[in-house]
Tab-separated table of C-alpha atoms in Angstrom:
chain	number	residue	atom	x	y	z
A	1	UNK	CA	131.698	105.568	168.195
A	2	UNK	CA	128.284	105.604	166.538
A	3	UNK	CA	127.152	102.116	165.699
A	4	UNK	CA	125.860	101.553	162.127
A	5	UNK	CA	122.121	101.122	161.906
A	6	UNK	CA	120.230	98.667	159.775
A	7	UNK	CA	119.319	100.285	156.452
A	8	UNK	CA	115.677	99.334	155.938
A	9	UNK	CA	115.424	101.040	152.537
A	10	UNK	CA	118.464	99.167	151.277
A	11	UNK	CA	117.050	95.907	152.647
A	12	UNK	CA	113.718	96.438	150.847
A	13	UNK	CA	115.564	97.231	147.623
A	14	UNK	CA	117.674	94.077	147.957
A	15	UNK	CA	114.568	92.020	148.617
A	16	UNK	CA	112.937	93.398	145.452
A	17	UNK	CA	116.072	92.462	143.534
A	18	UNK	CA	115.598	88.868	144.634
A	19	UNK	CA	118.396	88.585	147.179
A	20	UNK	CA	118.058	85.977	149.940
A	21	UNK	CA	116.853	86.890	153.414
A	22	UNK	CA	119.266	84.455	155.045
A	23	UNK	CA	122.487	82.681	154.205
A	24	UNK	CA	125.675	84.157	152.864
A	25	UNK	CA	125.234	87.935	152.319
A	26	UNK	CA	121.632	87.548	153.517
A	27	UNK	CA	119.520	90.661	153.950
A	28	UNK	CA	118.704	89.923	157.600
A	29	UNK	CA	122.249	89.137	158.751
A	30	UNK	CA	123.230	92.777	159.497
A	31	UNK	CA	119.976	93.271	161.416
A	32	UNK	CA	120.599	90.215	163.603
A	33	UNK	CA	124.158	91.444	164.255
A	34	UNK	CA	122.895	94.908	165.172
A	35	UNK	CA	120.138	93.656	167.499
A	36	UNK	CA	122.458	91.192	169.253
A	37	UNK	CA	125.178	93.780	169.833
A	38	UNK	CA	122.636	96.323	171.087
A	39	UNK	CA	121.235	93.786	173.554
A	40	UNK	CA	124.729	92.925	174.802
A	41	UNK	CA	125.629	96.611	175.275
A	42	UNK	CA	122.454	97.034	177.342
A	43	UNK	CA	123.431	93.953	179.312
A	44	UNK	CA	126.837	95.506	180.071
A	45	UNK	CA	125.250	98.823	181.121
A	46	UNK	CA	123.037	96.939	183.602
A	47	UNK	CA	126.043	95.057	184.934
A	48	UNK	CA	128.078	98.244	185.464
A	49	UNK	CA	125.153	99.937	187.248
A	50	UNK	CA	124.889	97.047	189.717
A	51	UNK	CA	128.614	96.951	190.546
A	52	UNK	CA	129.751	98.307	193.946
A	53	UNK	CA	133.363	98.795	192.905
A	54	UNK	CA	134.449	101.236	190.193
A	55	UNK	CA	134.262	99.667	186.767
A	56	UNK	CA	133.810	100.863	183.212
A	57	UNK	CA	133.592	99.829	179.590
A	58	UNK	CA	136.738	98.522	177.958
A	59	UNK	CA	136.148	98.210	174.227
A	60	UNK	CA	135.115	94.915	172.646
A	61	UNK	CA	136.368	91.654	171.242
A	62	UNK	CA	135.214	90.136	167.970
A	63	UNK	CA	134.277	86.565	167.175
A	64	UNK	CA	132.546	84.830	164.297
A	65	UNK	CA	128.988	83.820	165.101
A	66	UNK	CA	126.973	81.227	163.218
A	67	UNK	CA	123.243	81.741	163.002
A	68	UNK	CA	120.329	80.515	160.916
A	69	UNK	CA	120.561	83.786	158.973
A	70	UNK	CA	124.273	83.409	158.179
A	71	UNK	CA	127.700	84.062	159.720
A	72	UNK	CA	128.750	87.465	161.010
A	73	UNK	CA	131.402	89.138	163.169
A	74	UNK	CA	129.969	89.902	166.604
A	75	UNK	CA	131.509	92.698	168.706
A	76	UNK	CA	131.244	91.587	172.324
A	77	UNK	CA	131.598	94.463	174.844
A	78	UNK	CA	134.087	94.158	177.701
A	79	UNK	CA	134.497	95.784	181.111
A	80	UNK	CA	137.727	96.924	182.730
A	81	UNK	CA	137.378	94.681	185.824
A	82	UNK	CA	136.636	91.581	183.765
A	83	UNK	CA	133.569	90.700	185.848
A	84	UNK	CA	131.054	90.990	183.009
A	85	UNK	CA	129.615	87.584	182.033
A	86	UNK	CA	127.313	88.054	179.016
A	87	UNK	CA	124.203	85.874	179.002
A	88	UNK	CA	122.657	86.593	175.610
A	89	UNK	CA	125.754	85.276	173.862
A	90	UNK	CA	127.981	83.611	176.426
A	91	UNK	CA	131.758	83.393	176.349
A	92	UNK	CA	133.028	80.764	173.889
A	93	UNK	CA	129.542	80.485	172.344
A	94	UNK	CA	129.786	80.584	168.548
A	95	UNK	CA	126.219	79.709	167.543
A	96	UNK	CA	123.430	82.174	168.091
A	97	UNK	CA	120.737	79.517	168.501
A	98	UNK	CA	120.447	75.732	168.405
A	99	UNK	CA	118.459	75.937	165.166
A	100	UNK	CA	121.547	75.047	163.164
A	101	UNK	CA	122.125	71.929	165.276
A	102	UNK	CA	118.492	70.896	164.804
A	103	UNK	CA	118.910	71.334	161.048
A	104	UNK	CA	122.062	69.199	160.984
A	105	UNK	CA	120.359	66.419	162.966
A	106	UNK	CA	117.266	66.607	160.727
A	107	UNK	CA	119.439	66.213	157.625
A	108	UNK	CA	121.372	63.389	159.316
A	109	UNK	CA	118.090	61.607	160.164
A	110	UNK	CA	117.195	61.604	156.469
A	111	UNK	CA	120.360	59.665	155.651
A	112	UNK	CA	122.374	62.560	154.202
A	113	UNK	CA	126.138	62.110	154.167
A	114	UNK	CA	128.373	64.587	155.980
A	115	UNK	CA	129.336	65.994	152.566
A	116	UNK	CA	125.655	66.530	151.696
A	117	UNK	CA	125.049	68.190	155.073
A	118	UNK	CA	128.044	70.505	154.607
A	119	UNK	CA	126.837	71.482	151.132
A	120	UNK	CA	123.282	72.122	152.315
A	121	UNK	CA	124.349	74.251	155.280
A	122	UNK	CA	126.725	76.251	153.071
A	123	UNK	CA	123.981	76.932	150.530
A	124	UNK	CA	121.281	77.841	153.037
A	125	UNK	CA	123.232	79.531	155.842
A	126	UNK	CA	126.416	80.610	154.090
A	127	UNK	CA	128.754	78.892	156.555
A	128	UNK	CA	131.267	76.096	156.332
A	129	UNK	CA	131.034	73.182	158.766
A	130	UNK	CA	133.775	70.602	159.194
A	131	UNK	CA	133.143	66.875	159.505
A	132	UNK	CA	134.331	67.181	163.097
A	133	UNK	CA	131.670	69.796	163.859
A	134	UNK	CA	128.919	67.717	162.272
A	135	UNK	CA	130.119	64.661	164.154
A	136	UNK	CA	130.086	66.600	167.437
A	137	UNK	CA	126.501	67.706	166.763
A	138	UNK	CA	125.251	64.220	165.868
A	139	UNK	CA	127.096	62.750	168.871
A	140	UNK	CA	124.612	64.648	171.026
A	141	UNK	CA	122.157	61.904	170.054
A	142	UNK	CA	124.215	59.273	171.916
A	143	UNK	CA	123.171	60.105	175.520
A	144	UNK	CA	119.582	60.345	174.310
A	145	UNK	CA	119.961	56.966	172.582
A	146	UNK	CA	121.353	55.391	175.757
A	147	UNK	CA	118.455	56.733	177.852
A	148	UNK	CA	116.021	55.418	175.229
A	149	UNK	CA	117.612	51.951	175.322
A	150	UNK	CA	117.360	51.815	179.110
A	151	UNK	CA	113.854	53.273	179.486
A	152	UNK	CA	111.106	51.392	181.323
A	153	UNK	CA	108.664	49.510	179.113
A	154	UNK	CA	105.010	48.582	179.513
A	155	UNK	CA	104.191	45.373	181.457
A	156	UNK	CA	102.460	43.706	178.494
A	157	UNK	CA	102.763	43.811	174.723
A	158	UNK	CA	100.051	41.785	172.958
A	159	UNK	CA	102.210	41.327	169.839
A	160	UNK	CA	105.919	41.726	169.147
A	161	UNK	CA	108.000	41.158	166.016
A	162	UNK	CA	111.684	40.214	166.209
A	163	UNK	CA	114.250	40.299	163.415
A	164	UNK	CA	117.893	41.168	162.708
A	165	UNK	CA	119.704	43.258	160.101
A	166	UNK	CA	123.438	43.169	159.376
A	167	UNK	CA	126.039	45.919	158.889
A	168	UNK	CA	129.785	46.200	158.370
A	169	UNK	CA	131.546	47.909	161.287
A	170	UNK	CA	135.263	48.657	161.495
A	171	UNK	CA	137.034	46.860	164.299
A	172	UNK	CA	140.781	46.467	164.782
A	173	UNK	CA	141.471	47.894	161.335
A	174	UNK	CA	139.050	45.720	159.355
A	175	UNK	CA	135.344	45.638	158.659
A	176	UNK	CA	133.350	42.807	160.177
A	177	UNK	CA	129.661	41.964	159.905
A	178	UNK	CA	127.535	42.567	162.993
A	179	UNK	CA	123.849	42.000	163.643
A	180	UNK	CA	121.433	44.666	164.843
A	181	UNK	CA	118.550	43.001	166.694
A	182	UNK	CA	115.318	44.942	166.321
A	183	UNK	CA	112.242	44.419	168.481
A	184	UNK	CA	109.010	46.078	167.428
A	185	UNK	CA	106.051	45.876	169.796
A	186	UNK	CA	102.359	46.577	169.619
A	187	UNK	CA	101.228	48.111	172.889
A	188	UNK	CA	97.870	47.745	174.601
A	189	UNK	CA	96.542	50.671	172.542
A	190	UNK	CA	97.460	48.954	169.295
A	191	UNK	CA	100.237	51.420	168.479
A	192	UNK	CA	103.662	50.397	167.243
A	193	UNK	CA	106.638	51.000	169.503
A	194	UNK	CA	110.260	50.086	168.903
A	195	UNK	CA	111.337	48.468	172.151
A	196	UNK	CA	115.042	48.267	171.554
A	197	UNK	CA	118.116	47.960	169.355
A	198	UNK	CA	120.800	45.444	170.276
A	199	UNK	CA	124.143	44.848	168.583
A	200	UNK	CA	125.976	41.537	168.413
A	201	UNK	CA	128.766	39.942	166.400
A	202	UNK	CA	126.311	37.526	164.832
A	203	UNK	CA	122.667	36.559	164.853
A	204	UNK	CA	121.917	33.603	167.101
A	205	UNK	CA	119.406	32.201	169.555
A	206	UNK	CA	121.890	32.600	172.418
A	207	UNK	CA	122.104	36.338	171.949
A	208	UNK	CA	118.313	36.603	171.509
A	209	UNK	CA	118.115	35.140	175.012
A	210	UNK	CA	120.060	38.095	176.422
A	211	UNK	CA	117.866	40.492	174.441
A	212	UNK	CA	114.674	38.979	175.864
A	213	UNK	CA	116.178	39.054	179.359
A	214	UNK	CA	116.806	42.776	178.932
A	215	UNK	CA	113.151	43.296	177.946
A	216	UNK	CA	112.035	41.455	181.069
A	217	UNK	CA	114.343	43.510	183.287
A	218	UNK	CA	112.964	46.712	181.768
A	219	UNK	CA	109.433	45.789	182.810
A	220	UNK	CA	107.934	43.566	180.087
A	221	UNK	CA	106.293	40.757	182.081
A	222	UNK	CA	104.043	39.267	179.400
A	223	UNK	CA	103.917	38.905	175.614
A	224	UNK	CA	100.942	37.190	173.993
A	225	UNK	CA	102.261	36.521	170.468
A	226	UNK	CA	105.865	36.711	169.233
A	227	UNK	CA	106.348	36.760	165.454
A	228	UNK	CA	109.817	35.511	164.480
A	229	UNK	CA	111.821	34.276	161.511
A	230	UNK	CA	113.058	30.713	161.190
A	231	UNK	CA	116.216	30.976	163.301
A	232	UNK	CA	116.920	27.672	165.011
A	233	UNK	CA	116.510	27.821	168.775
A	234	UNK	CA	114.531	31.064	168.652
A	235	UNK	CA	111.279	29.625	170.090
A	236	UNK	CA	113.209	27.954	172.904
A	237	UNK	CA	114.908	31.253	173.782
A	238	UNK	CA	111.521	32.979	174.016
A	239	UNK	CA	109.989	30.148	176.012
A	240	UNK	CA	112.748	30.306	178.633
A	241	UNK	CA	111.827	33.924	179.488
A	242	UNK	CA	108.154	34.044	178.456
A	243	UNK	CA	106.828	30.467	178.748
A	244	UNK	CA	103.210	31.448	177.999
A	245	UNK	CA	104.007	33.336	174.797
A	246	UNK	CA	102.614	31.927	171.564
A	247	UNK	CA	105.201	31.652	168.782
A	248	UNK	CA	104.245	32.448	165.207
A	249	UNK	CA	106.958	31.657	162.673
A	250	UNK	CA	107.042	34.040	159.732
A	251	UNK	CA	105.336	32.273	156.842
A	252	UNK	CA	107.000	34.524	154.264
A	253	UNK	CA	110.470	33.604	155.556
A	254	UNK	CA	109.513	29.949	155.354
A	255	UNK	CA	108.294	30.336	151.766
A	256	UNK	CA	111.484	32.126	150.699
A	257	UNK	CA	113.664	29.464	152.273
A	258	UNK	CA	111.613	26.700	150.666
A	259	UNK	CA	111.863	28.154	147.159
A	260	UNK	CA	115.667	28.148	147.351
A	261	UNK	CA	115.534	24.355	147.078
A	262	UNK	CA	112.940	24.099	144.302
A	263	UNK	CA	114.174	23.906	140.711
A	264	UNK	CA	113.337	27.019	138.705
A	265	UNK	CA	111.257	25.018	136.194
A	266	UNK	CA	109.008	23.783	139.040
A	267	UNK	CA	108.759	26.947	141.097
A	268	UNK	CA	105.566	28.315	139.557
A	269	UNK	CA	103.643	25.042	139.984
A	270	UNK	CA	105.074	24.388	143.458
A	271	UNK	CA	104.179	27.908	144.574
A	272	UNK	CA	100.593	27.504	143.388
A	273	UNK	CA	100.218	24.334	145.482
A	274	UNK	CA	101.998	25.889	148.470
A	275	UNK	CA	99.637	28.864	148.365
A	276	UNK	CA	96.762	26.493	149.072
A	277	UNK	CA	98.501	25.675	152.355
A	278	UNK	CA	99.200	29.099	153.836
A	279	UNK	CA	96.136	30.802	152.334
A	280	UNK	CA	93.680	28.150	153.527
A	281	UNK	CA	90.537	29.306	155.321
A	282	UNK	CA	90.896	26.862	158.211
A	283	UNK	CA	93.577	24.771	159.914
A	284	UNK	CA	91.982	21.530	158.639
A	285	UNK	CA	91.996	22.825	155.072
A	286	UNK	CA	95.643	23.899	155.446
A	287	UNK	CA	96.674	20.473	156.752
A	288	UNK	CA	94.848	18.747	153.895
A	289	UNK	CA	96.613	21.009	151.403
A	290	UNK	CA	99.943	20.195	153.057
A	291	UNK	CA	99.205	16.467	152.675
A	292	UNK	CA	98.489	17.041	148.989
A	293	UNK	CA	101.685	19.058	148.610
A	294	UNK	CA	103.683	16.208	150.099
A	295	UNK	CA	101.977	13.612	147.922
A	296	UNK	CA	102.816	15.595	144.776
A	297	UNK	CA	106.267	16.991	145.587
A	298	UNK	CA	107.546	14.936	148.519
A	299	UNK	CA	109.775	12.665	146.421
A	300	UNK	CA	111.388	15.588	144.595
A	301	UNK	CA	111.804	17.944	147.564
A	302	UNK	CA	111.724	15.918	150.781
A	303	UNK	CA	113.776	18.481	152.762
A	304	UNK	CA	111.273	21.244	151.955
A	305	UNK	CA	108.315	19.168	153.077
A	306	UNK	CA	110.183	18.038	156.192
A	307	UNK	CA	110.851	21.675	157.117
A	308	UNK	CA	107.148	22.548	156.890
A	309	UNK	CA	106.194	19.471	158.898
A	310	UNK	CA	108.731	20.089	161.681
A	311	UNK	CA	107.732	23.756	162.080
A	312	UNK	CA	104.021	23.265	161.467
A	313	UNK	CA	102.870	23.933	165.068
A	314	UNK	CA	104.410	27.426	164.986
A	315	UNK	CA	103.830	28.071	161.280
A	316	UNK	CA	100.104	27.327	161.615
A	317	UNK	CA	99.350	29.191	164.860
A	318	UNK	CA	97.626	32.041	163.009
A	319	UNK	CA	94.875	29.804	161.605
A	320	UNK	CA	92.962	29.949	164.913
A	321	UNK	CA	92.262	33.663	164.368
A	322	UNK	CA	90.009	35.589	161.959
A	323	UNK	CA	91.562	37.338	158.967
A	324	UNK	CA	92.050	40.721	160.653
A	325	UNK	CA	94.212	39.084	163.348
A	326	UNK	CA	96.068	36.800	160.943
A	327	UNK	CA	97.245	39.634	158.728
A	328	UNK	CA	99.633	41.354	161.179
A	329	UNK	CA	101.010	38.175	162.780
A	330	UNK	CA	101.649	35.621	160.016
A	331	UNK	CA	104.700	37.574	158.820
A	332	UNK	CA	107.437	39.737	160.352
A	333	UNK	CA	106.727	42.376	157.703
A	334	UNK	CA	106.061	45.040	160.370
A	335	UNK	CA	109.628	44.947	161.684
A	336	UNK	CA	111.024	44.444	158.183
A	337	UNK	CA	109.398	47.772	157.279
A	338	UNK	CA	111.567	49.342	159.991
A	339	UNK	CA	114.594	47.661	158.448
A	340	UNK	CA	113.663	49.084	155.054
A	341	UNK	CA	113.744	52.515	156.668
A	342	UNK	CA	117.177	51.694	158.085
A	343	UNK	CA	118.430	50.636	154.649
A	344	UNK	CA	117.307	53.936	153.130
A	345	UNK	CA	119.418	55.740	155.712
A	346	UNK	CA	122.476	53.549	155.232
A	347	UNK	CA	122.326	52.721	151.505
A	348	UNK	CA	125.215	55.073	150.606
A	349	UNK	CA	127.468	53.762	153.365
A	350	UNK	CA	129.554	50.673	152.761
A	351	UNK	CA	130.549	50.405	156.409
A	352	UNK	CA	130.768	52.316	159.680
A	353	UNK	CA	133.831	53.547	161.549
A	354	UNK	CA	132.482	52.302	164.890
A	355	UNK	CA	129.346	51.059	166.593
A	356	UNK	CA	128.234	54.513	167.751
A	357	UNK	CA	128.312	55.945	164.231
A	358	UNK	CA	125.825	53.251	163.179
A	359	UNK	CA	123.637	53.328	166.275
A	360	UNK	CA	123.147	57.095	166.308
A	361	UNK	CA	122.093	57.012	162.636
A	362	UNK	CA	119.588	54.210	163.240
A	363	UNK	CA	118.249	56.031	166.304
A	364	UNK	CA	117.738	59.175	164.229
A	365	UNK	CA	115.822	56.982	161.782
A	366	UNK	CA	113.690	55.578	164.612
A	367	UNK	CA	112.704	59.076	165.693
A	368	UNK	CA	111.665	59.836	162.123
A	369	UNK	CA	109.756	56.582	161.587
A	370	UNK	CA	107.904	56.748	164.907
A	371	UNK	CA	106.397	60.109	163.952
A	372	UNK	CA	103.894	58.103	161.868
A	373	UNK	CA	102.996	55.662	164.651
A	374	UNK	CA	100.283	57.806	166.163
A	375	UNK	CA	97.266	55.602	165.459
A	376	UNK	CA	96.379	51.995	166.318
A	377	UNK	CA	96.696	49.365	163.615
A	378	UNK	CA	93.608	48.574	161.582
A	379	UNK	CA	90.824	46.696	163.411
A	380	UNK	CA	92.669	46.920	166.709
A	381	UNK	CA	89.563	46.864	168.919
A	382	UNK	CA	88.342	43.670	167.230
A	383	UNK	CA	91.830	42.180	167.470
A	384	UNK	CA	92.056	43.002	171.171
A	385	UNK	CA	88.685	41.322	171.783
A	386	UNK	CA	89.910	38.176	170.039
A	387	UNK	CA	93.137	38.147	172.038
A	388	UNK	CA	91.187	38.519	175.286
A	389	UNK	CA	89.256	35.351	174.365
A	390	UNK	CA	92.315	33.340	173.334
A	391	UNK	CA	94.453	34.519	176.264
A	392	UNK	CA	92.032	34.595	179.208
A	393	UNK	CA	93.001	36.435	182.399
A	394	UNK	CA	96.113	37.961	180.823
A	395	UNK	CA	94.621	41.150	179.437
A	396	UNK	CA	91.843	41.967	181.921
A	397	UNK	CA	94.066	43.903	184.324
A	398	UNK	CA	95.258	46.172	181.526
A	399	UNK	CA	92.025	46.840	179.610
A	400	UNK	CA	88.315	47.176	180.256
A	401	UNK	CA	86.231	45.453	177.605
């Protein structure tokens, strides 16, 4: 039987009429079908020529193939002896390339729902994908995620930021809140690197201890500065694993927590006085401003002042550095930016069916976010010089100044 050939004139005419190259009824789909079938027939001819025993062609079987150009019926040639194993399109293979899978994962990494992904694939490629198919494709991220979570880390990170974000995950028929612990590091080159994601039933210093132990076991032997929120017991958890690490409590977290206890009519005036504390040029000036804050507001808001006093050693650690070092460490904003990326991905989802469905989505988001982390943070060379002075003998083996 003579095989139909691709009609170039008809294709050019269709193109001029504005028809799509790919997708449902795409111009290129018949050409891809023709080229694939021709290649497979040549593959069978080569197989038959190499056989010692008598063998011959035995018709073909049809199956629906999915490709980036659209779906089509592929006629796969057969041999009488059943020894032919096609390589171009293998048995049980239904996708011509992995381009479709890459497209699904790319859409998934942008936070698209399965419904949005199905609609997009149908419009572009002219094929229908089930939720099960999409789930099977995105599940391919899970082994990669596991390898990423277990990878070896660098021996020293000059700065790390630690924070948690919460999600609803279905467990035993009901949705419960769980914490995702995120650790963002700044490596010796000044580039951001997400060190790990950890999931727990709730945020707490005890679980942070296991997280830090995991970092140590994966090769992190020293951390110069750890920027954390105000969780009770957090500094002690860090100190138990990294006793030489300097703790910097997030000033912005402290301000937010303080303002919860200040009457709305006093917030503007209180904030103006508080700004003199955390924006002071020197530690002495900050402590004087704190004294003045207490003198003015201590009777009205004693618990707020007490909180600043009790945490002052870790709240004020950044004052010893110049402005370009203070900026990245006085707040956990760097890791909160990662959490903002996570929220963009998950904003349309009220909850997750299981832990893996959440983790693979966040991991896809990490891959997307880290594409921008190709350069050191601003003033990194100056920052590194300052850290070498403040932390003598801890950086020399890793850098040459």
